[in-house]
Amino acid sequence: MSDKLPAVHMVVKNEDRFIWYCLSSILPFVDSISIIDTGSTDKTADIISSFSSKKIHFSSIPIHDPAELSKVRQYQLEQTAADWIWIVDGDEVYPKLLGDEISDIIQRRGTDLEGILIGRYDLMGDIYHYQDESVGTYNNFGRKGHFALRLLNKKIIKGLHIQGIYPYEGYYDGNNNEVLNREKQKYYFTNGRLYHAMYLQRSTLGTNLFDTFHRMKGKIELGKKFPQAQ
């Protein structure tokens, strides 16, 4: 294990349309990837198993209640020895420039930063269009837009743990303060953005996956087209 590389935590279910791209995009930048499948019925598990990298540690824990998902994330947290954890969803794809930026900031400021918030393009309709930045609803450390807290420094945030029930769980310190309420100067916002397929069809089984928590999302909205050079 390298203390300069983050350990990825993933909890997935029915993500076979994007999981290959997701894993391929983050593998060069991580120490390890813990993936727990909570009951996929599409080809997600087969695709994950097709990777030969020893960085990937794959297991299955079927769950039937959103509260169990938070417990799975807590289990991953307790099993991780790395200083930095990186929370990744199976519908996220990281451009190389963003991976390089994350690696660089951890190398340079990994001993004093507590967390990294990553900008994102929420894809709309297809992979060529995205939701306008003005619609972004996240509001953290005085900034509003499309971004999410994705990396945390366990070594600095003592007692880091999870509270709440999915999809409203959060990361808290040992004094039960949500980390998003800590000192904003200890948190870095990336210049680069990930591609987020939350509103696209993520499984070959279709979109009406009632047994997949929080999957019934959709948008009727005109997305912005990516520039040709994007």
C-alpha atoms as a printed R data frame, in Angstrom:
    type eleno elety resid chain resno       x       y       z
1   ATOM     1    CA   MET     A     1   0.000   0.000   0.000
2   ATOM     2    CA   SER     A     2   1.206   3.508  -0.863
3   ATOM     3    CA   ASP     A     3   0.173   6.349   1.452
4   ATOM     4    CA   LYS     A     4   0.353   8.651  -1.584
5   ATOM     5    CA   LEU     A     5  -2.339   6.787  -3.514
6   ATOM     6    CA   PRO     A     6  -6.016   6.701  -2.518
7   ATOM     7    CA   ALA     A     7  -8.061   3.581  -1.823
8   ATOM     8    CA   VAL     A     8 -11.294   3.543  -3.812
9   ATOM     9    CA   HIS     A     9 -14.619   2.527  -2.274
10  ATOM    10    CA   MET     A    10 -17.379   1.417  -4.648
11  ATOM    11    CA   VAL     A    11 -20.831  -0.030  -3.931
12  ATOM    12    CA   VAL     A    12 -22.566  -1.087  -7.141
13  ATOM    13    CA   LYS     A    13 -25.687  -2.740  -8.501
14  ATOM    14    CA   ASN     A    14 -26.718  -3.136 -12.157
15  ATOM    15    CA   GLU     A    15 -24.150  -0.801 -13.720
16  ATOM    16    CA   ASP     A    16 -23.009  -2.896 -16.697
17  ATOM    17    CA   ARG     A    17 -23.223  -0.113 -19.293
18  ATOM    18    CA   PHE     A    18 -20.599   2.104 -17.597
19  ATOM    19    CA   ILE     A    19 -18.685   0.031 -15.037
20  ATOM    20    CA   TRP     A    20 -15.913  -0.972 -17.490
21  ATOM    21    CA   TYR     A    21 -15.255   2.663 -18.421
22  ATOM    22    CA   CYS     A    22 -15.399   3.690 -14.772
23  ATOM    23    CA   LEU     A    23 -12.800   1.165 -13.604
24  ATOM    24    CA   SER     A    24 -10.535   1.713 -16.604
25  ATOM    25    CA   SER     A    25 -10.503   5.454 -15.942
26  ATOM    26    CA   ILE     A    26  -9.434   5.262 -12.277
27  ATOM    27    CA   LEU     A    27  -7.108   2.231 -12.175
28  ATOM    28    CA   PRO     A    28  -3.895   4.162 -13.020
29  ATOM    29    CA   PHE     A    29  -4.425   6.576 -10.133
30  ATOM    30    CA   VAL     A    30  -5.228   4.337  -7.151
31  ATOM    31    CA   ASP     A    31  -3.643   1.972  -4.665
32  ATOM    32    CA   SER     A    32  -6.663  -0.336  -4.425
33  ATOM    33    CA   ILE     A    33 -10.329  -0.580  -5.382
34  ATOM    34    CA   SER     A    34 -12.822  -2.181  -3.008
35  ATOM    35    CA   ILE     A    35 -15.992  -3.065  -4.936
36  ATOM    36    CA   ILE     A    36 -19.031  -4.534  -3.219
37  ATOM    37    CA   ASP     A    37 -21.895  -5.656  -5.442
38  ATOM    38    CA   THR     A    38 -25.226  -5.597  -3.630
39  ATOM    39    CA   GLY     A    39 -27.150  -7.899  -5.956
40  ATOM    40    CA   SER     A    40 -26.643  -7.162  -9.658
41  ATOM    41    CA   THR     A    41 -28.708  -9.226 -12.086
42  ATOM    42    CA   ASP     A    42 -27.132  -7.834 -15.264
43  ATOM    43    CA   LYS     A    43 -23.503  -8.354 -16.356
44  ATOM    44    CA   THR     A    44 -21.924  -5.987 -13.824
45  ATOM    45    CA   ALA     A    45 -20.209  -8.759 -11.836
46  ATOM    46    CA   ASP     A    46 -18.909 -10.447 -15.010
47  ATOM    47    CA   ILE     A    47 -17.394  -7.195 -16.263
48  ATOM    48    CA   ILE     A    48 -15.693  -6.461 -12.944
49  ATOM    49    CA   SER     A    49 -14.332 -10.016 -12.810
50  ATOM    50    CA   SER     A    50 -12.864  -9.619 -16.305
51  ATOM    51    CA   PHE     A    51 -10.246  -7.201 -14.930
52  ATOM    52    CA   SER     A    52  -6.990  -8.936 -13.998
53  ATOM    53    CA   SER     A    53  -5.611  -6.067 -11.909
54  ATOM    54    CA   LYS     A    54  -4.591  -7.043  -8.379
55  ATOM    55    CA   LYS     A    55  -5.715  -3.603  -7.266
56  ATOM    56    CA   ILE     A    56  -9.351  -4.705  -7.528
57  ATOM    57    CA   HIS     A    57 -10.911  -6.486  -4.549
58  ATOM    58    CA   PHE     A    58 -14.409  -7.633  -5.490
59  ATOM    59    CA   SER     A    59 -17.070  -9.180  -3.275
60  ATOM    60    CA   SER     A    60 -20.850  -9.520  -3.130
61  ATOM    61    CA   ILE     A    61 -23.079  -8.582  -0.204
62  ATOM    62    CA   PRO     A    62 -26.787  -8.748  -1.143
63  ATOM    63    CA   ILE     A    63 -28.829  -6.093   0.642
64  ATOM    64    CA   HIS     A    64 -32.559  -5.440   0.809
65  ATOM    65    CA   ASP     A    65 -32.832  -2.166   2.688
66  ATOM    66    CA   PRO     A    66 -31.214   1.270   2.140
67  ATOM    67    CA   ALA     A    67 -29.927   1.276   5.729
68  ATOM    68    CA   GLU     A    68 -27.835  -1.785   4.890
69  ATOM    69    CA   LEU     A    69 -26.071   0.130   2.130
70  ATOM    70    CA   SER     A    70 -24.761   2.674   4.630
71  ATOM    71    CA   LYS     A    71 -23.470  -0.219   6.744
72  ATOM    72    CA   VAL     A    72 -21.626  -1.606   3.717
73  ATOM    73    CA   ARG     A    73 -19.908   1.749   3.184
74  ATOM    74    CA   GLN     A    74 -18.980   1.854   6.870
75  ATOM    75    CA   TYR     A    75 -17.509  -1.642   6.566
76  ATOM    76    CA   GLN     A    76 -15.322  -0.501   3.658
77  ATOM    77    CA   LEU     A    77 -14.176   2.474   5.696
78  ATOM    78    CA   GLU     A    78 -13.168   0.284   8.631
79  ATOM    79    CA   GLN     A    79 -11.262  -2.135   6.392
80  ATOM    80    CA   THR     A    80  -9.150   0.577   4.727
81  ATOM    81    CA   ALA     A    81  -5.633   1.364   5.936
82  ATOM    82    CA   ALA     A    82  -4.834   4.034   3.318
83  ATOM    83    CA   ASP     A    83  -4.726   7.680   4.368
84  ATOM    84    CA   TRP     A    84  -6.998   8.784   1.519
85  ATOM    85    CA   ILE     A    85 -10.292   7.208   0.472
86  ATOM    86    CA   TRP     A    86 -11.929   7.926  -2.881
87  ATOM    87    CA   ILE     A    87 -15.677   7.327  -3.209
88  ATOM    88    CA   VAL     A    88 -16.566   6.325  -6.765
89  ATOM    89    CA   ASP     A    89 -19.949   5.380  -8.240
90  ATOM    90    CA   GLY     A    90 -20.284   2.889 -11.069
91  ATOM    91    CA   ASP     A    91 -21.766   5.541 -13.375
92  ATOM    92    CA   GLU     A    92 -18.777   7.888 -13.114
93  ATOM    93    CA   VAL     A    93 -15.972   8.155 -15.677
94  ATOM    94    CA   TYR     A    94 -12.825  10.161 -14.933
95  ATOM    95    CA   PRO     A    95 -10.863  11.849 -17.756
96  ATOM    96    CA   LYS     A    96  -7.091  11.371 -17.534
97  ATOM    97    CA   LEU     A    97  -6.523  15.079 -16.903
98  ATOM    98    CA   LEU     A    98  -8.778  14.896 -13.857
99  ATOM    99    CA   GLY     A    99  -7.018  11.774 -12.600
100 ATOM   100    CA   ASP     A   100  -3.702  13.588 -12.984
101 ATOM   101    CA   GLU     A   101  -5.062  16.604 -11.104
102 ATOM   102    CA   ILE     A   102  -6.257  14.447  -8.200
103 ATOM   103    CA   SER     A   103  -2.917  12.634  -8.020
104 ATOM   104    CA   ASP     A   104  -0.999  15.903  -8.132
105 ATOM   105    CA   ILE     A   105  -2.981  17.577  -5.363
106 ATOM   106    CA   ILE     A   106  -2.587  14.532  -3.086
107 ATOM   107    CA   GLN     A   107   1.151  14.464  -3.769
108 ATOM   108    CA   ARG     A   108   1.545  18.173  -3.006
109 ATOM   109    CA   ARG     A   109  -1.037  18.758  -0.277
110 ATOM   110    CA   GLY     A   110  -2.015  15.303   0.914
111 ATOM   111    CA   THR     A   111  -0.699  15.928   4.411
112 ATOM   112    CA   ASP     A   112  -2.768  19.057   5.114
113 ATOM   113    CA   LEU     A   113  -5.949  18.765   3.040
114 ATOM   114    CA   GLU     A   114  -8.979  16.980   4.484
115 ATOM   115    CA   GLY     A   115 -10.946  16.444   1.308
116 ATOM   116    CA   ILE     A   116 -11.371  16.993  -2.419
117 ATOM   117    CA   LEU     A   117 -14.609  18.002  -4.130
118 ATOM   118    CA   ILE     A   118 -14.849  17.024  -7.776
119 ATOM   119    CA   GLY     A   119 -16.744  18.884 -10.454
120 ATOM   120    CA   ARG     A   120 -18.918  16.838 -12.769
121 ATOM   121    CA   TYR     A   121 -20.842  16.871 -16.005
122 ATOM   122    CA   ASP     A   122 -24.292  15.353 -15.462
123 ATOM   123    CA   LEU     A   123 -24.949  13.724 -18.828
124 ATOM   124    CA   MET     A   124 -28.360  14.407 -20.366
125 ATOM   125    CA   GLY     A   125 -30.036  12.226 -22.995
126 ATOM   126    CA   ASP     A   126 -26.745  10.823 -24.293
127 ATOM   127    CA   ILE     A   127 -22.998  11.086 -23.702
128 ATOM   128    CA   TYR     A   128 -22.739  14.177 -25.917
129 ATOM   129    CA   HIS     A   129 -24.871  16.520 -23.809
130 ATOM   130    CA   TYR     A   130 -24.794  17.668 -20.193
131 ATOM   131    CA   GLN     A   131 -26.895  19.608 -17.726
132 ATOM   132    CA   ASP     A   132 -26.286  23.342 -17.464
133 ATOM   133    CA   GLU     A   133 -24.119  24.360 -14.505
134 ATOM   134    CA   SER     A   134 -26.789  26.788 -13.264
135 ATOM   135    CA   VAL     A   135 -29.028  23.814 -12.405
136 ATOM   136    CA   GLY     A   136 -26.469  22.263 -10.042
137 ATOM   137    CA   THR     A   137 -27.976  21.935  -6.567
138 ATOM   138    CA   TYR     A   138 -24.945  21.127  -4.403
139 ATOM   139    CA   ASN     A   139 -24.021  23.989  -2.096
140 ATOM   140    CA   ASN     A   140 -20.885  23.341  -0.060
141 ATOM   141    CA   PHE     A   141 -18.289  25.683   1.431
142 ATOM   142    CA   GLY     A   142 -20.006  28.656  -0.192
143 ATOM   143    CA   ARG     A   143 -19.974  27.221  -3.713
144 ATOM   144    CA   LYS     A   144 -23.015  26.036  -5.652
145 ATOM   145    CA   GLY     A   145 -23.015  23.811  -8.731
146 ATOM   146    CA   HIS     A   146 -22.333  20.341 -10.073
147 ATOM   147    CA   PHE     A   147 -19.734  18.876  -7.731
148 ATOM   148    CA   ALA     A   148 -19.518  16.299  -4.972
149 ATOM   149    CA   LEU     A   149 -17.193  15.407  -2.108
150 ATOM   150    CA   ARG     A   150 -15.316  12.387  -3.420
151 ATOM   151    CA   LEU     A   151 -11.993  12.102  -1.540
152 ATOM   152    CA   LEU     A   152 -11.386  12.225   2.207
153 ATOM   153    CA   ASN     A   153  -8.252  12.092   4.333
154 ATOM   154    CA   LYS     A   154  -8.795   9.487   7.067
155 ATOM   155    CA   LYS     A   155  -5.477  10.305   8.697
156 ATOM   156    CA   ILE     A   156  -6.473  13.903   9.436
157 ATOM   157    CA   ILE     A   157 -10.219  13.464  10.026
158 ATOM   158    CA   LYS     A   158 -10.118  11.449  13.222
159 ATOM   159    CA   GLY     A   159 -13.008   9.074  13.816
160 ATOM   160    CA   LEU     A   160 -14.290   9.334  10.242
161 ATOM   161    CA   HIS     A   161 -17.539   7.395   9.941
162 ATOM   162    CA   ILE     A   162 -20.885   7.330   8.147
163 ATOM   163    CA   GLN     A   163 -24.239   8.458   9.502
164 ATOM   164    CA   GLY     A   164 -27.665   8.442   7.895
165 ATOM   165    CA   ILE     A   165 -29.519   6.210   5.459
166 ATOM   166    CA   TYR     A   166 -28.880   6.099   1.710
167 ATOM   167    CA   PRO     A   167 -29.269   8.302  -0.296
168 ATOM   168    CA   TYR     A   168 -28.967  10.842   2.527
169 ATOM   169    CA   GLU     A   169 -25.946   9.410   4.322
170 ATOM   170    CA   GLY     A   170 -22.925  11.568   5.054
171 ATOM   171    CA   TYR     A   171 -19.386  11.370   6.382
172 ATOM   172    CA   TYR     A   172 -18.813  12.590   9.947
173 ATOM   173    CA   ASP     A   173 -15.815  13.097  12.211
174 ATOM   174    CA   GLY     A   174 -15.283  11.623  15.666
175 ATOM   175    CA   ASN     A   175 -17.247  14.497  17.240
176 ATOM   176    CA   ASN     A   176 -20.232  13.683  14.987
177 ATOM   177    CA   ASN     A   177 -19.763  16.824  12.921
178 ATOM   178    CA   GLU     A   178 -20.428  16.374   9.206
179 ATOM   179    CA   VAL     A   179 -17.157  16.887   7.362
180 ATOM   180    CA   LEU     A   180 -18.835  19.387   5.025
181 ATOM   181    CA   ASN     A   181 -19.144  21.691   8.043
182 ATOM   182    CA   ARG     A   182 -15.420  21.675   8.802
183 ATOM   183    CA   GLU     A   183 -12.876  24.343   7.753
184 ATOM   184    CA   LYS     A   184 -13.372  25.174   4.072
185 ATOM   185    CA   GLN     A   185  -9.697  26.014   3.525
186 ATOM   186    CA   LYS     A   186  -8.949  22.342   4.123
187 ATOM   187    CA   TYR     A   187 -10.996  21.314   1.072
188 ATOM   188    CA   TYR     A   188  -9.961  21.534  -2.571
189 ATOM   189    CA   PHE     A   189 -12.262  21.954  -5.587
190 ATOM   190    CA   THR     A   190 -10.949  20.377  -8.788
191 ATOM   191    CA   ASN     A   191 -10.701  22.288 -12.039
192 ATOM   192    CA   GLY     A   192 -11.450  19.127 -14.028
193 ATOM   193    CA   ARG     A   193 -14.785  17.327 -14.084
194 ATOM   194    CA   LEU     A   194 -15.924  13.725 -14.199
195 ATOM   195    CA   TYR     A   195 -18.647  12.424 -16.525
196 ATOM   196    CA   HIS     A   196 -21.704  11.352 -14.526
197 ATOM   197    CA   ALA     A   197 -24.266   9.054 -16.185
198 ATOM   198    CA   MET     A   198 -26.880   9.197 -13.423
199 ATOM   199    CA   TYR     A   199 -29.668  10.240 -15.817
200 ATOM   200    CA   LEU     A   200 -28.770   7.768 -18.578
201 ATOM   201    CA   GLN     A   201 -29.651   4.077 -18.856
202 ATOM   202    CA   ARG     A   202 -26.973   2.451 -16.700
203 ATOM   203    CA   SER     A   203 -27.915  -1.207 -17.138
204 ATOM   204    CA   THR     A   204 -28.641  -3.347 -20.181
205 ATOM   205    CA   LEU     A   205 -31.698  -4.548 -18.255
206 ATOM   206    CA   GLY     A   206 -33.342  -1.178 -18.844
207 ATOM   207    CA   THR     A   207 -34.323   1.770 -16.686
208 ATOM   208    CA   ASN     A   208 -37.243   0.425 -14.631
209 ATOM   209    CA   LEU     A   209 -35.139  -1.375 -12.026
210 ATOM   210    CA   PHE     A   210 -37.410  -1.097  -9.014
211 ATOM   211    CA   ASP     A   211 -35.151  -3.312  -6.878
212 ATOM   212    CA   THR     A   212 -32.165  -0.994  -7.390
213 ATOM   213    CA   PHE     A   213 -32.249   1.792  -4.806
214 ATOM   214    CA   HIS     A   214 -32.629   5.364  -6.048
215 ATOM   215    CA   ARG     A   215 -32.521   4.251  -9.693
216 ATOM   216    CA   MET     A   216 -35.824   5.779 -10.782
217 ATOM   217    CA   LYS     A   217 -34.261   9.086 -11.771
218 ATOM   218    CA   GLY     A   218 -35.032  10.905 -14.959
219 ATOM   219    CA   LYS     A   219 -34.898  14.343 -16.525
220 ATOM   220    CA   ILE     A   220 -36.893  15.961 -19.296
221 ATOM   221    CA   GLU     A   221 -34.499  18.746 -20.090
222 ATOM   222    CA   LEU     A   222 -32.475  20.081 -23.010
223 ATOM   223    CA   GLY     A   223 -28.808  19.418 -22.343
224 ATOM   224    CA   LYS     A   224 -25.889  21.525 -23.522
225 ATOM   225    CA   LYS     A   225 -23.696  20.008 -26.214
226 ATOM   226    CA   PHE     A   226 -20.036  19.404 -25.400
227 ATOM   227    CA   PRO     A   227 -17.607  21.452 -27.521
228 ATOM   228    CA   GLN     A   228 -15.941  19.464 -30.312
229 ATOM   229    CA   ALA     A   229 -12.601  19.508 -28.509
230 ATOM   230    CA   GLN     A   230 -14.073  18.141 -25.266
